Tab-separated table of C-alpha atoms and ligand atoms in Angstrom:
chain	number	residue	atom	x	y	z
H	722	MET	CA	-37.373	-1.862	38.838
H	723	SER	CA	-35.392	1.366	38.060
H	724	ARG	CA	-31.949	1.094	36.624
H	725	PRO	CA	-28.999	2.431	38.020
H	726	VAL	CA	-28.429	6.171	36.967
H	727	ARG	CA	-26.099	6.257	34.111
H	728	VAL	CA	-26.049	9.674	32.227
H	729	ARG	CA	-23.935	11.112	29.458
H	730	PHE	CA	-22.684	14.095	27.661
H	731	ALA	CA	-22.434	13.373	24.047
H	732	PRO	CA	-20.890	16.301	22.183
H	733	SER	CA	-19.700	16.375	18.618
H	734	PRO	CA	-16.100	17.657	18.396
H	735	THR	CA	-16.970	20.250	15.796
H	736	GLY	CA	-15.320	23.221	17.726
H	737	PRO	CA	-15.093	24.711	21.146
H	738	LEU	CA	-17.824	23.944	23.408
H	739	HIS	CA	-20.483	26.439	23.633
H	740	ILE	CA	-21.735	27.617	27.105
H	741	GLY	CA	-25.068	25.979	26.391
H	742	GLY	CA	-23.276	22.542	25.914
H	743	VAL	CA	-21.404	23.142	29.051
H	744	ARG	CA	-24.810	23.654	30.935
H	745	THR	CA	-25.991	20.420	29.593
H	746	ALA	CA	-22.867	18.596	30.700
H	747	LEU	CA	-23.298	20.278	34.154
H	748	PHE	CA	-26.905	19.194	34.525
H	749	ASN	CA	-26.006	15.709	33.593
H	750	TYR	CA	-23.149	15.787	36.120
H	751	LEU	CA	-25.288	17.140	38.925
H	752	PHE	CA	-28.136	14.478	38.002
H	753	ALA	CA	-25.704	11.677	38.410
H	754	LYS	CA	-24.084	12.952	41.601
H	755	LYS	CA	-27.598	13.464	43.067
H	756	ASN	CA	-28.474	9.865	42.139
H	757	LYS	CA	-25.253	8.261	43.111
H	758	GLY	CA	-25.024	7.506	39.566
H	759	THR	CA	-22.303	7.624	36.824
H	760	PHE	CA	-21.494	10.507	34.373
H	761	TYR	CA	-19.953	9.608	31.138
H	762	LEU	CA	-18.520	11.617	28.116
H	763	ARG	CA	-18.899	10.146	24.795
H	764	ILE	CA	-17.371	11.705	21.716
H	765	GLU	CA	-19.951	11.692	18.771
H	766	ASP	CA	-17.432	11.995	15.875
H	767	THR	CA	-19.208	10.071	13.117
H	768	ASP	CA	-19.540	13.108	10.954
H	769	GLN	CA	-15.820	13.287	9.647
H	770	ASN	CA	-16.629	16.402	7.543
H	771	ARG	CA	-17.414	18.311	10.664
H	772	PHE	CA	-14.291	17.187	12.888
H	773	VAL	CA	-12.219	19.890	14.128
H	774	PRO	CA	-8.836	19.000	15.516
H	775	GLY	CA	-8.332	19.976	19.204
H	776	ALA	CA	-12.073	20.135	19.835
H	777	GLU	CA	-12.126	16.799	21.732
H	778	GLU	CA	-9.193	17.807	24.105
H	779	TYR	CA	-10.887	21.043	24.502
H	780	ILE	CA	-14.090	19.473	25.649
H	781	LEU	CA	-12.350	17.479	28.396
H	782	GLU	CA	-10.053	20.365	29.546
H	783	ALA	CA	-13.295	22.513	29.795
H	784	LEU	CA	-15.057	19.929	32.010
H	785	GLU	CA	-12.054	19.439	34.294
H	786	TRP	CA	-11.454	23.092	34.679
H	787	LEU	CA	-14.972	23.429	35.870
H	788	GLY	CA	-14.557	20.509	38.259
H	789	ILE	CA	-17.102	18.298	36.530
H	790	ALA	CA	-14.831	15.847	34.774
H	791	PRO	CA	-16.659	12.667	33.658
H	792	ASP	CA	-16.413	9.446	35.539
H	793	GLU	CA	-15.839	7.426	32.331
H	794	THR	CA	-14.528	8.674	28.958
H	795	VAL	CA	-11.927	7.909	26.414
H	796	GLY	CA	-8.891	6.802	28.312
H	797	LYS	CA	-10.666	6.697	31.839
H	798	ASN	CA	-12.535	3.760	33.231
H	799	GLU	CA	-13.487	2.249	29.809
H	800	LYS	CA	-16.297	0.122	31.169
H	801	PHE	CA	-18.316	0.374	27.933
H	802	GLY	CA	-15.580	1.548	25.700
H	803	PRO	CA	-14.509	2.796	23.145
H	804	TYR	CA	-15.968	6.186	24.089
H	805	LYS	CA	-15.404	7.531	20.832
H	806	GLN	CA	-17.969	6.573	18.071
H	807	SER	CA	-15.277	6.524	15.215
H	808	GLU	CA	-13.776	3.703	17.165
H	809	ARG	CA	-16.915	1.920	17.241
H	810	LYS	CA	-17.554	2.065	13.410
H	811	GLU	CA	-17.666	-1.759	13.038
H	812	LEU	CA	-20.439	-2.171	15.508
H	813	TYR	CA	-23.100	0.022	13.809
H	814	GLN	CA	-23.628	-1.953	10.606
H	815	GLN	CA	-24.902	-5.035	12.347
H	816	TYR	CA	-27.453	-2.928	14.083
H	817	ALA	CA	-28.548	-1.400	10.817
H	818	ASP	CA	-28.747	-4.923	9.593
H	819	ILE	CA	-31.110	-5.954	12.359
H	820	LEU	CA	-33.551	-3.156	11.520
H	821	ILE	CA	-33.496	-4.174	7.760
H	822	ASN	CA	-34.059	-7.770	8.625
H	823	SER	CA	-37.030	-7.081	10.850
H	824	GLY	CA	-38.473	-4.842	8.203
H	825	ASN	CA	-38.037	-1.613	10.142
H	826	ALA	CA	-35.489	-0.017	7.818
H	827	TYR	CA	-34.874	-0.297	4.181
H	828	TYR	CA	-32.204	0.557	1.615
H	829	ALA	CA	-32.626	3.694	-0.597
H	830	PHE	CA	-30.785	4.209	-3.769
H	831	ASP	CA	-31.954	7.790	-4.620
H	832	SER	CA	-29.157	9.898	-5.997
H	833	ALA	CA	-28.856	13.484	-4.602
H	834	ASP	CA	-29.853	14.518	-8.153
H	835	ASP	CA	-32.814	12.450	-8.044
H	836	LEU	CA	-33.970	13.761	-4.580
H	837	ASP	CA	-33.228	17.355	-5.760
H	838	LYS	CA	-35.712	16.904	-8.587
H	839	VAL	CA	-38.307	15.543	-6.372
H	840	ARG	CA	-37.891	18.325	-4.058
H	841	LYS	CA	-38.241	21.030	-6.783
H	842	GLU	CA	-41.419	19.358	-7.899
H	843	CYS	CA	-42.788	19.436	-4.518
H	844	GLU	CA	-41.839	23.254	-4.104
H	845	GLU	CA	-43.588	24.131	-7.349
H	846	GLN	CA	-46.666	22.642	-5.896
H	847	GLY	CA	-46.133	24.673	-2.628
H	848	LYS	CA	-45.176	21.796	-0.763
H	849	THR	CA	-42.042	20.694	1.258
H	850	PHE	CA	-40.491	17.530	0.462
H	851	ILE	CA	-39.929	14.963	3.215
H	852	TYR	CA	-39.010	11.340	2.408
H	853	ASN	CA	-41.901	9.483	4.251
H	854	HIS	CA	-44.922	7.125	3.912
H	855	THR	CA	-46.493	9.488	1.346
H	856	ASN	CA	-43.828	8.963	-1.351
H	857	ARG	CA	-41.595	6.133	-0.362
H	858	THR	CA	-43.216	3.676	-2.674
H	859	GLN	CA	-42.635	6.029	-5.582
H	860	LEU	CA	-38.916	6.440	-4.851
H	861	ASN	CA	-35.834	4.350	-5.495
H	862	ASN	CA	-35.677	1.877	-2.650
H	863	SER	CA	-35.879	-1.722	-1.513
H	864	LEU	CA	-39.559	-1.208	-0.585
H	865	VAL	CA	-40.210	-0.890	-4.401
H	866	LEU	CA	-37.550	-3.108	-5.797
H	867	THR	CA	-37.577	-6.958	-5.811
H	868	GLU	CA	-35.289	-8.601	-3.521
H	869	GLU	CA	-33.073	-9.728	-6.467
H	870	GLU	CA	-33.065	-6.222	-7.645
H	871	THR	CA	-31.937	-4.873	-4.252
H	872	LYS	CA	-29.341	-7.604	-3.963
H	873	ALA	CA	-27.973	-6.963	-7.335
H	874	LYS	CA	-27.687	-3.191	-6.781
H	875	LEU	CA	-25.859	-3.793	-3.466
H	876	ALA	CA	-23.598	-6.253	-5.128
H	877	SER	CA	-22.771	-3.836	-7.898
H	878	GLY	CA	-21.361	-1.414	-5.252
H	879	ALA	CA	-24.179	1.283	-5.756
H	880	ASP	CA	-24.145	4.008	-3.309
H	881	TYR	CA	-27.101	3.562	-0.781
H	882	VAL	CA	-28.386	4.801	2.473
H	883	ILE	CA	-30.612	2.856	4.984
H	884	ARG	CA	-33.591	4.716	6.067
H	885	PHE	CA	-35.983	4.094	8.951
H	886	LYS	CA	-39.261	2.976	7.927
H	887	THR	CA	-41.392	5.102	10.245
H	888	PRO	CA	-44.700	3.470	11.375
H	889	THR	CA	-47.689	5.240	9.957
H	890	ASP	CA	-50.940	6.556	11.680
H	891	GLU	CA	-49.814	6.655	15.306
H	892	THR	CA	-49.802	9.184	17.830
H	893	LEU	CA	-46.851	8.873	20.213
H	894	HIS	CA	-47.480	9.922	23.726
H	895	LEU	CA	-44.214	10.478	25.307
H	896	LYS	CA	-42.999	11.845	28.597
H	897	ASP	CA	-40.422	14.293	29.057
H	898	ILE	CA	-39.224	14.908	32.689
H	899	ILE	CA	-39.146	18.550	32.096
H	900	ARG	CA	-41.968	18.922	29.756
H	901	GLY	CA	-44.356	16.362	30.906
H	902	ASP	CA	-46.444	14.732	28.197
H	903	VAL	CA	-45.385	15.323	24.703
H	904	LYS	CA	-47.259	14.155	21.628
H	905	PHE	CA	-45.986	13.390	18.133
H	906	GLU	CA	-47.814	12.057	14.954
H	907	THR	CA	-45.705	9.622	13.206
H	908	ASN	CA	-47.327	10.679	9.904
H	909	LEU	CA	-45.390	13.842	10.014
H	910	LEU	CA	-41.976	12.272	10.689
H	911	ASP	CA	-39.565	11.519	7.832
H	912	ASP	CA	-37.884	8.323	7.276
H	913	LYS	CA	-34.357	9.424	8.535
H	914	VAL	CA	-31.378	8.076	7.130
H	915	LEU	CA	-29.563	5.698	9.686
H	916	PHE	CA	-26.554	4.566	7.747
H	917	LYS	CA	-24.564	5.253	4.592
H	918	SER	CA	-22.696	3.090	2.147
H	919	ASP	CA	-19.536	4.616	3.365
H	920	GLY	CA	-19.915	2.550	6.493
H	921	MET	CA	-20.727	5.357	8.809
H	922	PRO	CA	-23.757	5.618	10.762
H	923	THR	CA	-25.794	8.833	11.152
H	924	TYR	CA	-26.162	10.474	14.566
H	925	HIS	CA	-29.462	8.905	15.143
H	926	LEU	CA	-28.394	5.231	14.789
H	927	ALA	CA	-25.088	5.603	16.603
H	928	ASN	CA	-26.580	7.721	19.489
H	929	ILE	CA	-29.363	5.030	20.179
H	930	VAL	CA	-26.940	2.081	19.813
H	931	ASP	CA	-24.562	3.532	22.162
H	932	ASP	CA	-26.907	4.901	24.549
H	933	HIS	CA	-28.214	1.344	24.816
H	934	LEU	CA	-24.863	-0.330	25.029
H	935	MET	CA	-23.508	2.043	27.428
H	936	GLU	CA	-26.683	1.306	29.482
H	937	THR	CA	-27.670	4.977	29.565
H	938	SER	CA	-30.582	5.557	31.974
H	939	HIS	CA	-31.620	9.108	31.213
H	940	VAL	CA	-30.960	11.309	28.272
H	941	ILE	CA	-30.445	14.847	29.432
H	942	ARG	CA	-29.880	17.266	26.539
H	943	GLY	CA	-30.720	20.504	24.903
H	944	GLU	CA	-34.281	21.477	23.566
H	945	GLU	CA	-32.996	21.363	19.944
H	946	TRP	CA	-33.061	17.421	20.107
H	947	LEU	CA	-36.769	17.273	21.140
H	948	PRO	CA	-37.871	16.802	17.668
H	949	SER	CA	-35.473	13.593	17.483
H	950	MET	CA	-37.294	12.138	20.425
H	951	PRO	CA	-40.067	10.249	18.538
H	952	LEU	CA	-37.577	8.810	16.124
H	953	HIS	CA	-35.331	7.760	19.117
H	954	VAL	CA	-38.093	6.029	20.930
H	955	LEU	CA	-39.379	4.420	17.879
H	956	LEU	CA	-35.723	2.994	17.304
H	957	TYR	CA	-35.728	1.659	20.811
H	958	ARG	CA	-39.065	-0.060	20.080
H	959	ALA	CA	-37.730	-1.429	16.791
H	960	PHE	CA	-34.802	-2.977	18.543
H	961	GLY	CA	-37.008	-4.185	21.368
H	962	TRP	CA	-34.879	-2.337	24.116
H	963	GLU	CA	-35.928	-0.317	26.927
H	964	ALA	CA	-35.722	3.331	26.158
H	965	PRO	CA	-34.153	5.777	28.644
H	966	GLU	CA	-35.931	8.528	30.088
H	967	PHE	CA	-35.795	11.896	28.357
H	968	ALA	CA	-35.301	15.363	29.593
H	969	HIS	CA	-34.840	18.202	27.155
H	970	LEU	CA	-33.246	21.279	28.690
H	971	PRO	CA	-34.644	24.944	27.831
H	972	LEU	CA	-32.596	27.020	25.451
H	973	ILE	CA	-30.253	29.784	26.650
H	974	LEU	CA	-31.653	32.961	25.385
H	975	LYS	CA	-29.926	36.189	24.050
H	976	PRO	CA	-29.295	38.849	26.752
H	977	ILE	CA	-31.189	41.445	24.489
H	978	GLY	CA	-33.976	40.474	22.076
H	979	ASN	CA	-35.216	37.054	21.234
H	980	GLY	CA	-33.817	33.846	20.191
H	981	LYS	CA	-30.864	31.618	21.101
H	982	LEU	CA	-27.546	32.924	22.597
H	983	SER	CA	-24.892	32.979	19.788
H	984	LYS	CA	-21.234	33.434	19.638
H	985	ARG	CA	-22.165	36.868	17.960
H	986	ASP	CA	-24.109	38.140	21.041
H	987	GLY	CA	-20.820	37.664	22.969
H	988	ASP	CA	-18.763	39.469	20.613
H	989	LYS	CA	-21.127	42.302	20.368
H	990	LEU	CA	-21.725	42.670	24.042
H	991	GLY	CA	-18.203	41.793	25.088
H	992	PHE	CA	-18.589	38.673	27.252
H	993	PRO	CA	-17.332	35.062	26.384
H	994	VAL	CA	-19.624	32.213	25.245
H	995	PHE	CA	-16.887	29.526	25.539
H	996	PRO	CA	-15.406	28.162	28.879
H	997	LEU	CA	-11.845	28.436	27.659
H	998	GLU	CA	-10.225	30.592	25.027
H	999	TRP	CA	-10.294	29.010	21.420
H	1000	THR	CA	-7.828	30.214	18.753
H	1001	THR	CA	-8.262	29.481	15.021
H	1002	ALA	CA	-6.826	31.070	11.780
H	1003	GLU	CA	-9.807	33.499	11.939
H	1004	GLY	CA	-8.853	34.818	15.563
H	1005	THR	CA	-9.220	34.168	19.148
H	1006	SER	CA	-12.588	33.832	20.999
H	1007	SER	CA	-12.614	34.610	24.445
H	1008	GLY	CA	-12.965	32.114	27.356
H	1009	TYR	CA	-14.293	32.489	30.922
H	1010	ARG	CA	-11.018	30.972	32.397
H	1011	GLU	CA	-8.762	33.612	30.485
H	1012	LYS	CA	-11.330	36.500	31.370
H	1013	GLY	CA	-10.600	35.715	35.049
H	1014	PHE	CA	-13.808	33.953	36.108
H	1015	SER	CA	-13.487	31.311	38.691
H	1016	PRO	CA	-14.846	27.966	37.673
H	1017	GLU	CA	-17.006	27.871	40.791
H	1018	ALA	CA	-18.771	31.102	39.670
H	1019	VAL	CA	-19.192	29.786	36.072
H	1020	VAL	CA	-20.724	26.543	37.498
H	1021	ASN	CA	-22.818	28.590	39.820
H	1022	PHE	CA	-24.497	30.714	37.153
H	1023	LEU	CA	-24.856	28.045	34.738
H	1024	ALA	CA	-26.658	25.942	37.182
H	1025	LEU	CA	-29.374	28.763	37.751
H	1026	LEU	CA	-29.879	29.092	33.804
H	1027	GLY	CA	-33.193	27.218	33.927
H	1028	TRP	CA	-33.059	25.921	37.347
H	1029	ASN	CA	-33.464	26.918	40.988
H	1030	ASP	CA	-33.988	24.936	44.155
H	1031	GLY	CA	-37.332	26.647	44.847
H	1032	THR	CA	-36.009	29.213	47.393
H	1033	GLU	CA	-34.324	32.541	46.809
H	1034	LYS	CA	-30.815	31.053	47.158
H	1035	GLU	CA	-28.547	32.050	44.477
H	1036	LEU	CA	-24.870	30.946	45.778
H	1037	PHE	CA	-24.308	27.189	45.644
H	1038	SER	CA	-21.174	25.204	45.811
H	1039	LEU	CA	-20.737	22.392	43.430
H	1040	GLU	CA	-21.507	20.029	46.538
H	1041	GLU	CA	-24.535	21.975	47.268
H	1042	LEU	CA	-25.932	22.023	43.761
H	1043	ALA	CA	-25.376	18.276	43.556
H	1044	GLU	CA	-27.216	17.891	46.812
H	1045	SER	CA	-30.207	20.100	45.768
H	1046	PHE	CA	-30.477	19.391	42.100
H	1047	ASP	CA	-33.872	18.068	40.610
H	1048	LEU	CA	-34.647	17.680	36.964
H	1049	LYS	CA	-38.259	18.248	37.775
H	1050	ARG	CA	-37.439	21.720	38.855
H	1051	VAL	CA	-35.785	22.641	35.516
H	1052	HIS	CA	-37.963	25.255	33.694
H	1053	LYS	CA	-39.507	24.609	30.374
H	1054	ALA	CA	-39.130	28.148	29.107
H	1055	GLY	CA	-35.842	29.525	27.804
H	1056	ALA	CA	-33.622	31.164	30.188
H	1057	LYS	CA	-32.253	34.513	29.556
H	1058	PHE	CA	-28.453	34.885	29.519
H	1059	ASP	CA	-27.209	37.826	31.725
H	1060	PRO	CA	-23.734	38.753	31.391
H	1061	GLU	CA	-23.808	41.406	34.160
H	1062	LYS	CA	-25.229	38.734	36.584
H	1063	ASN	CA	-22.413	36.548	35.639
H	1064	LYS	CA	-19.866	39.166	36.744
H	1065	TRP	CA	-21.824	39.475	39.988
H	1066	PHE	CA	-21.362	35.817	40.580
H	1067	ASN	CA	-17.627	36.347	40.031
H	1068	HIS	CA	-17.624	39.002	42.490
H	1069	GLN	CA	-19.309	36.900	44.983
H	1070	TYR	CA	-16.547	34.090	44.803
H	1071	LEU	CA	-13.824	36.767	44.681
H	1072	ILE	CA	-14.775	38.369	47.979
H	1073	HIS	CA	-15.109	35.062	49.676
H	1074	LYS	CA	-11.551	34.043	48.682
H	1075	SER	CA	-8.996	34.775	51.230
H	1076	ASP	CA	-6.924	37.928	50.958
H	1077	ALA	CA	-3.757	35.958	51.078
H	1078	ASP	CA	-4.778	33.808	48.072
H	1079	LEU	CA	-5.882	36.888	46.149
H	1080	ALA	CA	-2.628	38.605	46.934
H	1081	GLN	CA	-0.660	35.754	45.411
H	1082	GLU	CA	-2.641	36.072	42.161
H	1083	PHE	CA	-2.398	39.864	42.265
H	1084	LYS	CA	1.359	39.776	42.788
H	1085	LEU	CA	2.077	38.498	39.286
H	1086	ILE	CA	0.116	41.658	37.981
H	1087	VAL	CA	2.050	44.160	40.226
H	1088	ALA	CA	5.415	42.614	39.394
H	1089	GLU	CA	4.334	42.912	35.697
H	1090	LYS	CA	3.396	46.562	36.075
H	1091	THR	CA	6.064	47.817	38.213
H	1092	GLY	CA	8.912	45.574	37.267
H	1093	ALA	CA	9.624	45.080	40.926
H	1094	ILE	CA	9.504	41.459	41.997
H	1095	GLU	CA	11.755	41.108	44.988
H	1096	ASN	CA	10.385	44.055	47.241
H	1097	LEU	CA	6.748	42.962	46.840
H	1098	ALA	CA	5.895	42.106	50.388
H	1099	ILE	CA	2.983	39.831	50.457
H	1100	GLU	CA	1.717	41.093	53.786
H	1101	LYS	CA	1.223	44.566	52.163
H	1102	LEU	CA	-0.421	43.174	49.046
H	1103	THR	CA	-2.755	41.147	51.303
H	1104	LYS	CA	-3.732	44.271	53.248
H	1105	ILE	CA	-4.243	46.253	49.821
H	1106	VAL	CA	-6.359	43.278	48.543
H	1107	SER	CA	-8.448	43.496	51.768
H	1108	LEU	CA	-9.143	47.205	51.013
H	1109	ILE	CA	-10.097	47.072	47.350
H	1110	LYS	CA	-11.603	43.624	46.615
H	1111	GLU	CA	-15.188	44.830	47.663
H	1112	ARG	CA	-15.071	46.955	44.538
H	1113	ALA	CA	-13.745	44.287	41.997
H	1114	ASN	CA	-15.302	41.590	40.000
H	1115	PHE	CA	-12.076	40.307	38.779
H	1116	VAL	CA	-8.430	40.150	40.134
H	1117	SER	CA	-7.549	41.821	36.721
H	1118	GLU	CA	-9.318	44.904	37.988
H	1119	PHE	CA	-7.179	45.134	41.213
H	1120	TRP	CA	-4.317	47.210	39.664
H	1121	GLU	CA	-6.646	49.973	38.253
H	1122	LEU	CA	-8.287	50.066	41.699
H	1123	SER	CA	-4.926	50.350	43.599
H	1124	ASP	CA	-2.094	51.515	41.283
H	1125	TYR	CA	-1.545	54.524	43.614
H	1126	PHE	CA	-0.287	52.189	46.399
H	1127	PHE	CA	2.555	51.442	44.091
H	1128	GLU	CA	3.200	54.665	42.063
H	1129	ALA	CA	2.711	58.186	42.796
H	1130	PRO	CA	0.105	59.837	40.778
H	1131	THR	CA	1.590	61.375	37.541
H	1132	ASN	CA	-1.564	63.830	37.255
H	1133	TYR	CA	-4.671	65.021	39.081
H	1134	GLU	CA	-8.099	64.398	38.140
H	1135	GLU	CA	-9.352	67.728	36.637
H	1136	LYS	CA	-12.764	68.023	38.345
H	1137	ALA	CA	-11.184	67.065	41.700
H	1138	LYS	CA	-8.759	70.063	41.488
H	1139	LYS	CA	-11.621	72.431	42.584
H	1140	ASN	CA	-11.038	71.001	46.277
H	1141	TRP	CA	-7.534	72.491	46.013
H	1142	LYS	CA	-8.106	76.103	47.345
H	1143	GLU	CA	-6.008	79.108	48.076
H	1144	GLU	CA	-5.378	78.209	51.523
H	1145	THR	CA	-4.741	74.573	50.795
H	1146	PRO	CA	-0.790	74.774	50.471
H	1147	VAL	CA	-0.308	76.368	53.844
H	1148	LEU	CA	-2.626	73.656	55.506
H	1149	MET	CA	-0.796	70.888	53.499
H	1150	GLN	CA	2.513	72.131	54.723
H	1151	GLU	CA	1.236	72.176	58.375
H	1152	LEU	CA	-0.006	68.588	57.742
H	1153	ILE	CA	3.244	67.568	56.685
H	1154	THR	CA	4.874	68.899	59.923
H	1155	ILE	CA	2.296	66.897	61.971
H	1156	LEU	CA	2.937	63.560	59.947
H	1157	GLU	CA	6.696	64.163	60.473
H	1158	GLY	CA	6.267	63.915	64.157
H	1159	ILE	CA	4.487	60.681	64.203
H	1160	ASP	CA	6.477	57.617	64.990
H	1161	ASP	CA	3.711	55.001	65.203
H	1162	PHE	CA	2.672	55.245	61.570
H	1163	THR	CA	-0.337	53.099	61.770
H	1164	SER	CA	-3.776	54.093	60.301
H	1165	LEU	CA	-5.673	54.546	63.460
H	1166	HIS	CA	-3.020	56.563	65.279
H	1167	ILE	CA	-2.335	58.826	62.334
H	1168	GLU	CA	-6.094	59.539	62.032
H	1169	THR	CA	-6.345	60.382	65.698
H	1170	LEU	CA	-3.461	62.836	65.738
H	1171	VAL	CA	-4.529	64.494	62.229
H	1172	LYS	CA	-8.037	65.059	63.626
H	1173	ASP	CA	-7.022	66.355	66.859
H	1174	TRP	CA	-4.834	68.823	65.232
H	1175	MET	CA	-7.842	69.831	63.055
H	1176	THR	CA	-10.266	70.027	66.093
H	1177	LYS	CA	-7.779	72.238	68.010
H	1178	ASN	CA	-7.261	74.489	65.226
H	1179	GLU	CA	-10.964	74.436	64.129
H	1180	ILE	CA	-10.108	73.306	60.457
H	1181	GLY	CA	-13.002	71.746	58.693
H	1182	MET	CA	-12.872	68.209	57.484
H	1183	GLY	CA	-13.305	69.019	53.842
H	1184	LYS	CA	-10.373	71.468	53.747
H	1185	ILE	CA	-7.930	68.751	54.830
H	1186	MET	CA	-9.297	65.161	53.751
H	1187	GLN	CA	-9.906	66.018	50.103
H	1188	PRO	CA	-6.789	67.732	49.113
H	1189	PHE	CA	-4.791	65.224	51.299
H	1190	ARG	CA	-6.592	62.440	49.231
H	1191	LEU	CA	-6.069	64.188	46.035
H	1192	SER	CA	-2.378	64.473	46.643
H	1193	LEU	CA	-2.046	60.780	47.305
H	1194	VAL	CA	-4.285	59.101	44.844
H	1195	GLY	CA	-4.561	61.799	42.119
H	1196	ALA	CA	-8.369	61.477	42.342
H	1197	LEU	CA	-10.995	61.414	45.047
H	1198	LYS	CA	-11.366	57.743	45.002
H	1199	GLY	CA	-10.098	54.923	47.178
H	1200	PRO	CA	-10.611	53.173	50.638
H	1201	HIS	CA	-10.272	54.886	53.993
H	1202	LEU	CA	-7.754	57.580	53.689
H	1203	PHE	CA	-5.487	56.764	56.650
H	1204	ASP	CA	-5.396	53.043	55.505
H	1205	ILE	CA	-3.836	54.356	52.382
H	1206	VAL	CA	-1.334	56.631	54.439
H	1207	GLU	CA	-0.265	53.715	56.548
H	1208	LEU	CA	0.505	51.716	53.533
H	1209	ILE	CA	2.245	54.103	51.494
H	1210	GLY	CA	4.270	54.974	54.400
H	1211	LYS	CA	5.680	58.152	55.848
H	1212	GLN	CA	8.267	59.235	53.562
H	1213	GLU	CA	6.169	58.579	50.383
H	1214	THR	CA	3.164	60.454	51.870
H	1215	ILE	CA	5.183	63.487	52.560
H	1216	THR	CA	6.848	63.334	48.903
H	1217	ARG	CA	3.391	63.230	47.384
H	1218	LEU	CA	2.090	66.079	49.542
H	1219	GLN	CA	5.067	68.114	48.802
H	1220	LYS	CA	4.606	67.370	45.029
H	1221	ALA	CA	1.143	68.485	45.072
H	1222	ILE	CA	1.961	71.847	46.871
H	1223	ASN	CA	4.408	72.333	44.116
H	1224	THR	CA	2.302	71.500	41.176
H	1225	LEU	CA	-1.302	72.265	41.979
W	1860	LIG	N1	-24.033	14.607	19.332
W	1860	LIG	C1	-25.038	15.250	19.660
W	1860	LIG	C2	-24.675	16.671	19.960
W	1860	LIG	O1	-23.761	17.138	19.316
W	1860	LIG	C3	-25.617	14.583	21.010
W	1860	LIG	C4	-27.159	14.892	21.276
W	1860	LIG	C5	-27.731	14.119	22.248
W	1860	LIG	O2	-27.388	14.306	23.405
W	1860	LIG	O3	-28.462	13.210	21.825
W	1860	LIG	O4	-25.338	17.470	20.797
């Protein structure tokens, strides 16, 4: 009988959440929603040396911003709480003891210096040292010591660790939902440390105990954890627990070159690798939120990093993703991160937003640039947005695309000036007269009258349209000219034409 789906995202709060971690969270979320299951967030903070203040809050804030908040976590539906491993500390010792008592684990008393010595000796012989079946009986542990000796050492307060006694001579045939059959030789594994005398479990023990107690049905995590899979499966076996199913997600690769996407790639190529901005004493790392990406766009491009629905479809809402998501369609090979494509996704979401909503966002920028707050008519902003948004990836680009709607050009683009010919001033002066006579100052009407005048006098298009545009915009860019004219208004249009006649 298959168990109810319960999946988790289990980050260690060691800094801001990398975009790869966000994708892991997203795939867990989608899998849970698809299967009417539960998605929970567990904070794996047993390594106190690597704890970074603020990181835990950051993780939750990032998931909330993306719209993929967990169903259960610290302070929320704590059905299997606590959800923070440092608050579950007391629990792990008893599970370490169970493994000791069943002969699946042992105490090791080797000091760091002792192990360094053996490591060096191995290196001199061209071998790498791993603590396992080949040498465990020559080292300082409870497999070698008598029961009394071990007891005495423990009683004397000696430092120890508890290591897993990896079974020998076994080939493990395991199943990964994404990778299919995977094979591991137990003889090649080391006897991993599970617990330390400071009372803290290591990642491996805490992770397995919690996944079991929190009734995790599927472990969906990054490929970097694949080498831990045999140990984890062996631990479930040693405890006599049913193991969850496993799925290891492909790496996210650098946009250029080989290897895993790193923060440095982002710094070099100018894109964020974090969902939210993160500031430390060393500086600030940019975030998708602060860069102006919409959360829907970020979710969409992350979902397609290593997954597709089998068709050419690229635009998915979160609900559509949850509907179509299938772990079996996740690729094995790494997924190349494409910052340009990310902008494309943002563009798609931007143009589908309503002009009125975008105008509200843009209003803040315009107010800041022009200092004018009261007289910013939202209808005008909405119209401007409708004219320029096709050309933008972000709201922050709107100003550059539309500043001439708000301010007269202070200079004229050099290479466009060649369109200003000798006869231009006279023609522009006549144009002013035409414009002065127009009462219904709307785009189509102005266009009709201006074109009538041109036809009647046999004036070529280029002779009027380009200098006209240059006068209003300062360059030969922008949307339909008569839309600009209408929005700028009669008086301002004439003033700008007059100024161009005087300066050009
Ligand atoms: N705490 C681990 C991490 O930082 C969790 C790995 C897992 O999902 O098992 O990614």
